[in-house]
Short mmCIF file of C-alpha atoms in Angstrom, two decimals:
data_model
loop_
_atom_site.label_atom_id
_atom_site.label_comp_id
_atom_site.label_asym_id
_atom_site.label_seq_id
_atom_site.Cartn_x
_atom_site.Cartn_y
_atom_site.Cartn_z
CA MET S 673 -54.65 65.37 23.55
CA PHE S 674 -57.11 63.62 25.91
CA SER S 675 -58.86 64.80 29.07
CA LEU S 676 -61.03 63.21 31.74
CA HIS S 677 -64.81 63.28 31.51
CA LYS S 678 -67.35 62.53 34.24
CA THR S 679 -69.29 59.27 34.07
CA LEU S 680 -72.44 58.00 35.78
CA GLY S 681 -72.70 55.78 38.84
CA GLY S 682 -70.11 53.38 40.11
CA VAL S 683 -69.17 51.89 43.47
CA HIS S 684 -66.05 51.41 45.58
CA PRO S 685 -65.68 47.77 46.59
CA PRO S 686 -62.61 46.75 48.64
CA GLN S 687 -59.61 46.47 46.33
CA CYS S 688 -58.02 43.32 47.84
CA LYS S 689 -55.06 43.71 45.42
CA ASP S 690 -52.73 41.70 47.65
CA THR S 691 -50.97 40.10 44.66
CA ARG S 692 -49.98 43.35 42.97
CA ASP S 693 -46.30 42.88 43.94
CA CYS S 694 -46.21 39.21 42.91
CA PRO S 695 -44.26 38.85 39.63
CA CYS S 696 -45.76 36.59 36.96
CA THR S 697 -44.20 33.14 37.34
CA TRP S 698 -44.35 29.90 35.35
CA ILE S 699 -45.82 26.83 36.98
CA GLU S 700 -45.11 23.19 36.30
CA PRO S 701 -47.02 22.18 33.15
CA PRO S 702 -49.71 19.53 33.66
CA SER S 703 -49.61 15.95 32.43
CA LYS S 704 -52.54 16.73 30.16
CA VAL S 705 -54.66 19.62 28.97
CA ARG S 706 -58.26 19.62 27.79
CA ILE S 707 -58.83 22.47 25.36
CA PRO S 708 -62.43 23.41 24.47
CA LEU S 709 -62.82 24.78 20.97
CA ASN S 710 -65.31 27.49 21.94
CA MET S 711 -62.98 29.94 23.70
CA HIS S 712 -64.39 32.94 21.86
CA ILE S 713 -67.66 34.68 21.03
CA GLY S 714 -68.93 32.97 17.89
CA ALA S 715 -69.41 29.40 16.73
CA PRO S 716 -67.03 26.77 18.16
CA CYS S 717 -64.05 25.82 16.04
CA THR S 718 -63.93 22.52 14.16
CA PRO S 719 -61.15 20.12 15.26
CA CYS S 720 -58.34 19.73 12.73
CA VAL S 721 -56.43 17.02 14.62
CA GLU S 722 -57.23 13.38 15.34
CA VAL S 723 -56.51 10.96 18.15
CA GLY S 724 -52.90 9.82 17.92
CA ASP S 725 -51.59 12.98 16.26
CA HIS S 726 -48.41 14.48 17.70
CA VAL S 727 -48.66 18.21 18.35
CA TYR S 728 -46.36 20.94 19.51
CA ILE S 729 -46.97 24.20 21.31
CA GLY S 730 -48.66 26.39 18.73
CA THR S 731 -49.93 23.59 16.49
CA LEU S 732 -53.36 24.48 15.08
CA ILE S 733 -56.00 22.18 16.59
CA GLY S 734 -59.22 24.09 15.84
CA THR S 735 -60.29 26.37 13.02
CA GLY S 736 -63.51 27.86 11.68
CA GLU S 737 -65.24 30.43 9.51
CA GLY S 738 -66.88 33.80 10.13
CA LEU S 739 -66.71 35.05 13.71
CA TYR S 740 -64.10 32.80 15.33
CA ALA S 741 -60.55 32.67 16.65
CA PRO S 742 -58.30 29.69 15.81
CA ILE S 743 -57.17 27.54 18.70
CA HIS S 744 -53.71 26.04 19.17
CA ALA S 745 -52.11 23.35 21.32
CA SER S 746 -50.67 24.70 24.57
CA VAL S 747 -48.33 21.75 25.26
CA SER S 748 -46.39 19.33 23.11
CA GLY S 749 -47.54 15.73 23.16
CA THR S 750 -50.14 13.35 21.77
CA VAL S 751 -53.82 13.96 21.08
CA THR S 752 -55.64 11.38 23.21
CA SER S 753 -59.25 12.47 22.71
CA VAL S 754 -61.35 14.59 20.37
CA ALA S 755 -64.97 14.60 21.46
CA THR S 756 -67.97 16.90 21.75
CA GLU S 757 -68.80 17.41 25.41
CA LYS S 758 -71.07 19.41 27.66
CA LEU S 759 -68.84 21.84 29.50
CA PRO S 760 -69.21 23.14 33.08
CA THR S 761 -70.50 26.41 31.62
CA GLY S 762 -73.48 24.52 30.18
CA ALA S 763 -72.28 24.96 26.59
CA THR S 764 -71.58 22.04 24.28
CA ALA S 765 -68.40 22.09 22.17
CA PRO S 766 -65.60 19.89 20.85
CA VAL S 767 -62.79 19.32 23.35
CA VAL S 768 -59.26 18.28 22.36
CA GLU S 769 -57.33 16.41 25.05
CA ILE S 770 -53.54 16.37 24.76
CA THR S 771 -51.27 14.22 26.92
CA SER S 772 -48.02 16.10 27.40
CA ASP S 773 -44.64 14.60 26.54
CA GLY S 774 -43.05 16.94 29.08
CA LYS S 775 -40.84 18.61 26.47
CA MET S 776 -42.92 21.77 25.91
CA GLU S 777 -41.51 22.17 22.39
CA ASN S 778 -42.70 24.88 20.03
CA ASP S 779 -44.02 23.84 16.63
CA PRO S 780 -41.09 23.97 14.15
CA ALA S 781 -43.50 25.44 11.57
CA LEU S 782 -44.08 28.62 13.60
CA GLU S 783 -42.62 31.75 12.08
CA VAL S 784 -42.70 35.48 12.72
CA PRO S 785 -45.61 36.94 10.69
CA THR S 786 -45.17 39.72 8.16
CA TYR S 787 -47.65 42.11 6.58
CA SER S 788 -47.68 45.05 4.21
CA THR S 789 -51.37 46.01 4.15
CA LYS S 790 -54.16 46.54 6.66
CA ASP S 791 -55.94 43.37 5.53
CA GLU S 792 -52.76 41.33 5.88
CA PHE S 793 -52.24 42.72 9.37
CA ILE S 794 -55.76 41.76 10.42
CA ALA S 795 -55.24 38.28 8.94
CA CYS S 796 -52.10 37.91 11.06
CA VAL S 797 -54.02 38.92 14.19
CA ARG S 798 -56.64 36.31 13.30
CA ASN S 799 -53.95 33.65 12.97
CA SER S 800 -52.64 34.57 16.43
CA GLY S 801 -55.85 33.31 18.04
CA VAL S 802 -55.97 36.38 20.29
CA VAL S 803 -59.34 37.35 21.75
CA GLY S 804 -60.39 39.99 24.25
CA LEU S 805 -58.42 39.00 27.36
CA GLY S 806 -60.29 41.28 29.72
CA GLY S 807 -63.05 38.69 29.86
CA ALA S 808 -65.12 39.38 26.74
CA SER S 809 -63.34 36.82 24.49
CA PHE S 810 -64.44 38.64 21.32
CA PRO S 811 -62.07 37.74 18.45
CA THR S 812 -59.62 40.64 18.24
CA TRP S 813 -59.15 40.48 14.47
CA PHE S 814 -62.90 40.80 13.92
CA LYS S 815 -63.09 43.82 16.20
CA MET S 816 -60.37 45.53 14.13
CA GLN S 817 -62.56 45.59 11.01
CA ALA S 818 -64.45 48.88 10.77
CA PRO S 819 -67.84 48.48 9.03
CA ALA S 820 -68.40 50.24 5.73
CA GLY S 821 -68.98 53.95 6.21
CA LYS S 822 -67.34 54.05 9.64
CA LYS S 823 -63.76 54.51 10.78
CA PHE S 824 -61.72 54.30 13.95
CA GLU S 825 -60.48 57.61 15.33
CA PHE S 826 -59.06 56.39 18.64
CA VAL S 827 -57.53 53.25 20.08
CA VAL S 828 -58.71 53.07 23.69
CA VAL S 829 -56.61 50.67 25.74
CA ASN S 830 -58.39 49.30 28.79
CA ALA S 831 -55.77 49.03 31.53
CA MET S 832 -58.18 49.79 34.36
CA GLU S 833 -58.44 46.33 35.96
CA CYS S 834 -61.08 47.65 38.33
CA GLU S 835 -62.29 44.24 39.61
CA PRO S 836 -61.16 43.42 43.16
CA TYR S 837 -58.35 40.86 43.61
CA ILE S 838 -57.18 40.72 39.97
CA THR S 839 -53.68 42.03 39.23
CA SER S 840 -52.61 40.16 36.07
CA ASP S 841 -53.06 43.24 33.84
CA TYR S 842 -51.16 45.35 36.36
CA ARG S 843 -48.22 42.96 36.24
CA GLN S 844 -48.33 43.08 32.44
CA MET S 845 -47.83 46.84 32.58
CA ILE S 846 -45.07 46.61 35.17
CA GLU S 847 -43.16 43.77 33.52
CA HIS S 848 -43.87 44.40 29.83
CA ALA S 849 -44.62 48.12 29.44
CA GLU S 850 -42.29 48.34 26.44
CA ARG S 851 -44.18 45.52 24.69
CA VAL S 852 -47.53 47.17 25.44
CA ILE S 853 -46.41 50.44 23.89
CA ASP S 854 -44.89 48.72 20.85
CA GLY S 855 -48.18 46.86 20.49
CA VAL S 856 -50.42 49.92 20.49
CA VAL S 857 -48.09 51.75 18.11
CA ARG S 858 -48.11 48.77 15.75
CA ILE S 859 -51.91 48.47 15.89
CA SER S 860 -52.58 52.19 15.43
CA ARG S 861 -50.21 52.46 12.47
CA ALA S 862 -51.34 49.25 10.79
CA LEU S 863 -55.00 50.25 11.09
CA GLU S 864 -54.30 53.93 10.37
CA ILE S 865 -55.79 55.16 13.65
CA PRO S 866 -54.35 58.58 14.56
CA ALA S 867 -54.44 58.54 18.38
CA VAL S 868 -54.15 56.14 21.31
CA VAL S 869 -55.23 56.63 24.92
CA ILE S 870 -54.43 54.15 27.68
CA GLY S 871 -56.82 54.41 30.62
CA VAL S 872 -55.31 53.39 33.97
CA GLU S 873 -56.96 53.74 37.38
CA ASP S 874 -55.19 56.23 39.62
CA ASN S 875 -54.56 53.53 42.23
CA LYS S 876 -51.85 52.14 39.90
CA PRO S 877 -49.29 54.98 39.74
CA GLU S 878 -46.41 52.55 39.25
CA ALA S 879 -48.05 51.19 36.09
CA VAL S 880 -48.60 54.74 34.80
CA ASP S 881 -44.94 55.57 35.41
CA SER S 882 -43.84 52.37 33.68
CA LEU S 883 -45.95 53.09 30.60
CA ASN S 884 -44.94 56.76 30.43
CA LYS S 885 -41.28 55.78 30.65
CA ALA S 886 -41.69 53.42 27.69
CA ILE S 887 -43.55 56.10 25.70
CA ALA S 888 -40.73 58.60 26.33
CA GLU S 889 -38.00 56.10 25.42
CA LYS S 890 -39.72 55.24 22.13
CA GLY S 891 -40.56 58.85 21.28
CA VAL S 892 -44.25 58.22 20.61
CA SER S 893 -45.81 60.80 22.94
CA ASP S 894 -47.42 62.45 19.91
CA LEU S 895 -49.38 59.23 19.31
CA VAL S 896 -49.91 57.58 22.70
CA GLU S 897 -51.13 59.12 25.94
CA VAL S 898 -51.72 57.58 29.35
CA LEU S 899 -54.72 58.96 31.23
CA MET S 900 -55.16 58.38 34.96
CA VAL S 901 -58.83 57.73 35.66
CA PRO S 902 -60.33 58.02 39.17
CA THR S 903 -60.62 54.63 40.84
CA LYS S 904 -64.24 53.59 40.71
CA TYR S 905 -65.85 50.32 39.71
CA PRO S 906 -66.78 49.66 36.84
CA ALA S 907 -64.56 52.33 35.29
CA GLY S 908 -63.15 49.57 33.08
CA GLY S 909 -66.48 48.89 31.42
CA GLU S 910 -66.09 49.47 27.69
CA LYS S 911 -68.75 52.16 27.34
CA VAL S 912 -67.77 53.80 30.63
CA LEU S 913 -64.09 53.98 29.66
CA ILE S 914 -64.86 55.45 26.24
CA GLU S 915 -66.88 58.23 27.82
CA ALA S 916 -64.29 58.86 30.55
CA THR S 917 -61.36 59.15 28.13
CA THR S 918 -62.90 60.64 24.99
CA GLY S 919 -66.12 62.27 26.18
CA ARG S 920 -68.06 60.28 23.59
CA ALA S 921 -71.10 58.16 24.38
CA VAL S 922 -71.80 54.82 22.74
CA PRO S 923 -75.48 54.88 21.73
CA ALA S 924 -77.89 52.39 23.30
CA GLY S 925 -77.52 49.12 21.48
CA GLY S 926 -74.44 50.43 19.72
CA LEU S 927 -70.80 49.40 19.59
CA PRO S 928 -67.55 51.30 20.28
CA ILE S 929 -67.11 51.88 16.54
CA ASP S 930 -70.26 54.05 16.74
CA ALA S 931 -68.15 56.39 18.89
CA GLY S 932 -65.13 56.01 16.60
CA CYS S 933 -63.25 53.84 19.09
CA LEU S 934 -61.39 50.54 18.99
CA VAL S 935 -61.22 49.26 22.58
CA LEU S 936 -58.58 46.67 23.48
CA ASN S 937 -57.54 45.21 26.81
CA VAL S 938 -53.93 45.96 27.77
CA THR S 939 -52.95 42.29 27.91
CA THR S 940 -54.62 41.72 24.55
CA VAL S 941 -52.34 44.40 23.09
CA SER S 942 -49.31 42.80 24.72
CA ARG S 943 -50.19 39.34 23.34
CA VAL S 944 -50.73 40.71 19.82
CA GLU S 945 -47.27 42.30 19.93
CA GLU S 946 -45.77 39.10 21.32
CA TYR S 947 -47.15 37.18 18.34
CA PHE S 948 -45.61 39.64 15.87
CA ARG S 949 -42.27 39.36 17.65
CA TYR S 950 -42.01 35.61 18.10
CA GLY S 951 -44.71 33.96 15.98
CA VAL S 952 -46.16 31.99 18.91
CA PRO S 953 -49.98 32.21 19.00
CA LEU S 954 -52.09 32.57 22.14
CA VAL S 955 -51.46 29.32 24.04
CA ARG S 956 -51.19 30.49 27.63
CA ARG S 957 -52.93 32.82 30.04
CA THR S 958 -51.61 34.87 32.95
CA ILE S 959 -54.04 34.55 35.82
CA THR S 960 -54.29 35.88 39.34
CA LEU S 961 -54.77 33.14 41.93
CA ALA S 962 -56.11 34.69 45.13
CA GLY S 963 -58.48 34.37 48.07
CA ASP S 964 -58.28 33.42 51.73
CA CYS S 965 -58.09 29.68 50.93
CA VAL S 966 -55.02 29.81 48.67
CA ALA S 967 -51.63 28.75 50.03
CA ASN S 968 -49.60 30.86 47.61
CA PRO S 969 -51.56 33.72 46.04
CA GLY S 970 -49.88 35.23 43.01
CA ASN S 971 -49.84 35.76 39.27
CA TYR S 972 -49.11 32.64 37.24
CA ARG S 973 -48.58 31.80 33.57
CA VAL S 974 -50.83 28.86 32.78
CA PRO S 975 -51.17 26.73 29.60
CA LEU S 976 -54.66 26.97 28.12
CA GLY S 977 -56.67 23.86 28.93
CA MET S 978 -54.95 23.22 32.26
CA SER S 979 -57.58 22.39 34.86
CA VAL S 980 -58.33 24.64 37.81
CA ARG S 981 -57.50 21.69 40.06
CA ASP S 982 -54.04 21.33 38.49
CA VAL S 983 -53.39 25.07 38.78
CA ILE S 984 -54.25 25.07 42.48
CA GLU S 985 -52.14 21.98 43.18
CA ALA S 986 -49.18 23.27 41.16
CA THR S 987 -49.10 26.49 43.18
CA GLY S 988 -49.11 24.85 46.59
CA GLY S 989 -52.73 23.88 47.10
CA LEU S 990 -55.28 25.23 49.54
CA VAL S 991 -55.03 25.99 53.25
CA LYS S 992 -58.75 25.24 53.75
CA ASP S 993 -61.74 24.16 51.74
CA PRO S 994 -63.31 27.09 49.90
CA LYS S 995 -67.00 27.82 50.11
CA LYS S 996 -66.89 29.34 46.64
CA ILE S 997 -64.49 29.24 43.68
CA ILE S 998 -64.87 31.99 41.10
CA MET S 999 -63.37 32.21 37.62
CA GLY S 1000 -62.80 35.93 37.19
CA GLY S 1001 -63.45 38.68 39.70
CA PRO S 1002 -66.06 38.73 42.48
CA MET S 1003 -68.20 41.32 40.67
CA MET S 1004 -68.51 39.78 37.20
CA GLY S 1005 -66.92 36.36 37.49
CA ARG S 1006 -68.71 33.00 37.39
CA THR S 1007 -68.90 30.58 40.30
CA ILE S 1008 -67.75 27.09 39.36
CA THR S 1009 -68.62 23.82 41.07
CA ASN S 1010 -66.30 21.57 39.06
CA ILE S 1011 -62.61 22.40 39.54
CA ASP S 1012 -61.65 20.01 36.76
CA CYS S 1013 -62.87 22.60 34.25
CA PRO S 1014 -60.12 24.07 32.04
CA ILE S 1015 -58.53 27.51 31.96
CA LEU S 1016 -59.85 29.40 28.93
CA LYS S 1017 -58.51 32.35 26.96
CA ALA S 1018 -60.80 34.81 28.74
CA ASN S 1019 -60.01 33.62 32.29
CA ASN S 1020 -57.94 36.18 34.19
CA ALA S 1021 -58.36 34.96 37.77
CA ILE S 1022 -59.26 32.09 40.07
CA LEU S 1023 -60.58 33.14 43.47
CA CYS S 1024 -60.91 30.57 46.25
CA LEU S 1025 -62.99 32.14 49.00
CA ASP S 1026 -64.14 31.09 52.44
CA LYS S 1027 -65.21 33.94 54.70
CA GLU S 1028 -65.53 36.41 51.83
CA ALA S 1029 -67.97 34.05 50.10
CA GLU S 1030 -70.66 34.41 52.75
CA LEU S 1031 -73.63 36.41 51.48
CA PRO S 1032 -76.62 37.56 53.56
CA GLU S 1033 -80.06 36.24 52.69
CA GLU S 1034 -82.17 38.25 50.25
CA SER S 1035 -85.01 40.39 51.57
CA PRO S 1036 -87.70 42.35 49.71
CA CYS S 1037 -86.68 45.42 47.71
CA ILE S 1038 -87.24 48.61 49.72
CA ARG S 1039 -87.23 50.92 46.66
CA CYS S 1040 -84.36 52.99 48.01
CA GLY S 1041 -83.03 53.78 44.55
CA ARG S 1042 -79.38 53.09 45.37
CA CYS S 1043 -79.11 50.69 42.45
CA VAL S 1044 -80.26 53.41 40.07
CA ARG S 1045 -77.72 55.89 41.41
CA VAL S 1046 -74.78 53.51 40.96
CA CYS S 1047 -75.75 52.09 37.55
CA PRO S 1048 -73.10 53.34 35.10
CA LEU S 1049 -75.55 53.08 32.19
CA GLY S 1050 -78.51 54.85 33.77
CA LEU S 1051 -80.78 51.78 33.96
CA MET S 1052 -83.38 50.87 36.61
CA PRO S 1053 -82.09 47.65 38.19
CA TYR S 1054 -84.83 47.60 40.85
CA ALA S 1055 -87.37 47.17 38.02
CA LEU S 1056 -85.25 44.87 35.87
CA ASP S 1057 -84.86 42.46 38.80
CA PRO S 1058 -88.56 41.48 39.17
CA ALA S 1059 -89.17 41.62 35.42
CA SER S 1060 -86.31 39.17 34.93
CA ARG S 1061 -87.64 36.84 37.61
CA ARG S 1062 -91.08 36.92 35.99
CA HIS S 1063 -89.56 36.30 32.54
CA ASP S 1064 -91.54 39.32 31.31
CA ALA S 1065 -89.94 39.88 27.90
CA VAL S 1066 -92.11 42.89 27.09
CA GLU S 1067 -91.14 44.78 30.22
CA LEU S 1068 -87.51 43.72 29.82
CA ASP S 1069 -87.58 45.29 26.38
CA GLU S 1070 -89.09 48.51 27.74
CA LEU S 1071 -86.43 48.64 30.45
CA ALA S 1072 -83.60 48.06 27.90
CA VAL S 1073 -82.31 44.92 29.58
CA MET S 1074 -79.77 44.28 26.82
CA ASN S 1075 -77.98 47.53 27.67
CA CYS S 1076 -76.98 46.05 31.05
CA MET S 1077 -73.26 45.25 31.23
CA GLU S 1078 -73.73 42.92 34.24
CA CYS S 1079 -71.13 44.83 36.25
CA GLY S 1080 -72.73 43.95 39.60
CA SER S 1081 -72.74 47.48 41.01
CA CYS S 1082 -76.48 47.27 41.74
CA ALA S 1083 -76.17 44.02 43.70
CA PHE S 1084 -73.13 45.34 45.57
CA THR S 1085 -74.94 48.42 46.83
CA CYS S 1086 -78.35 46.82 47.51
CA PRO S 1087 -79.25 46.98 51.26
CA ALA S 1088 -81.73 44.14 50.72
CA HIS S 1089 -78.94 41.97 49.25
CA ARG S 1090 -81.00 41.22 46.17
CA ARG S 1091 -79.21 39.04 43.61
CA ILE S 1092 -79.97 41.65 40.98
CA THR S 1093 -77.14 40.88 38.57
CA ALA S 1094 -77.86 37.15 38.53
CA SER S 1095 -81.54 37.70 37.82
CA ILE S 1096 -80.81 40.26 35.07
CA ARG S 1097 -78.41 37.80 33.47
CA GLU S 1098 -81.23 35.27 33.41
CA GLY S 1099 -83.60 37.93 32.08
CA LYS S 1100 -81.25 38.68 29.20
CA ALA S 1101 -81.21 35.01 28.26
CA VAL S 1102 -85.02 34.95 28.32
CA TYR S 1103 -85.15 38.09 26.20
CA ARG S 1104 -82.72 36.68 23.62
CA GLY S 1105 -84.79 33.52 23.41
CA GLU S 1106 -87.99 35.46 22.89
CA VAL S 1107 -86.43 37.62 20.18
CA ALA S 1108 -85.16 34.49 18.43
CA ARG S 1109 -88.60 32.91 18.64
CA LEU S 1110 -90.36 35.95 17.21
CA THR S 1111 -87.89 36.49 14.40
CA GLN S 1112 -87.56 32.86 13.36
CA PRO S 1113 -90.71 32.78 11.15
CA ALA S 1114 -89.50 35.88 9.32
CA LYS S 1115 -86.14 34.24 8.64
CA GLU S 1116 -87.78 31.04 7.39
CA ALA S 1117 -90.13 33.02 5.14
#
């Protein structure tokens, strides 16, 4: 049904998947959680609880309109603060603080959702609060709506997990393969999508076997196929994976729907199915805790809003002070300086690094072209880097800066150790600001 197709560029960073054999385990819940209401792409939710309210796990605490995902309490207890704050990410959003009562009780009002139409199914997914759990945090229900005149032909499940260190998706496939398969079958049938392909890197044969076993047991091989994709970073990039598994290219500036694809992370699929089975919305996150400073690396189930500090302490602490702490993987993750920041829906890892955090000093670009050869989208990073540093919006437009997926392959391969990805990220922000400035008068008129 599906076959492999060649893709551009890519690099081979060290895998460092030392936690791949660590089962997902629960950790002691914290005394309090602080849940930001902007854990998705789109406008922050509006609080629907007040100080003094008693909440349970799954109680709705933030809702909205348009592009949003509802947010629910991750512990049972009392709301002790509802305030708009500036977060460590630099964004400003309402934050709901809940002091736990230690009981971790589910909301008695939770019930298993039912649906009979496509629209009802999508509404249920919206109520689940599930977003893209591979890091994008795009509301899943919104992604499931095909624009007028377009339709989904394939569900492409991203089970690549190509970032070094991270193994939370891998454990999902090993421990819950049956739920993953039930999830993709449910989604494809509810949305009337005729075929599903699950892309898995070929360095995860155990996960492939686990998924194929579940497919055989459920008799859905005519609908779902697992495709082993050569291990190469960033093979898990949305556009890269679509091309590798279907042979279709997403046009510049386009979306997966333009190639007839609905792309979902494997853990996203699992969480959607979990909601339809038990009625509990997205209130926790499985993360990989790793790095040479961590006492007990592993994969842990963490309530949303639990601080990084509490996660580290609950898992045994650190063996030495890290030089860098990253939320996410080393290629696309964000360095944090405040470990009291909360775990969000899109967080899939915490890396505490000492020796691995040391980076050589930058030197001038030598125009070797390596960054061009490894770019999976055929861009010219060596030119985007200086244009971004100069804040040259015109040149950034000519170089298609917004097509960059910020995978970090260019910076990884650069012999001059240029911080190319960081500067392009800044350049994209400059470009967005300039576009907003130029289009504002037209909107007001």
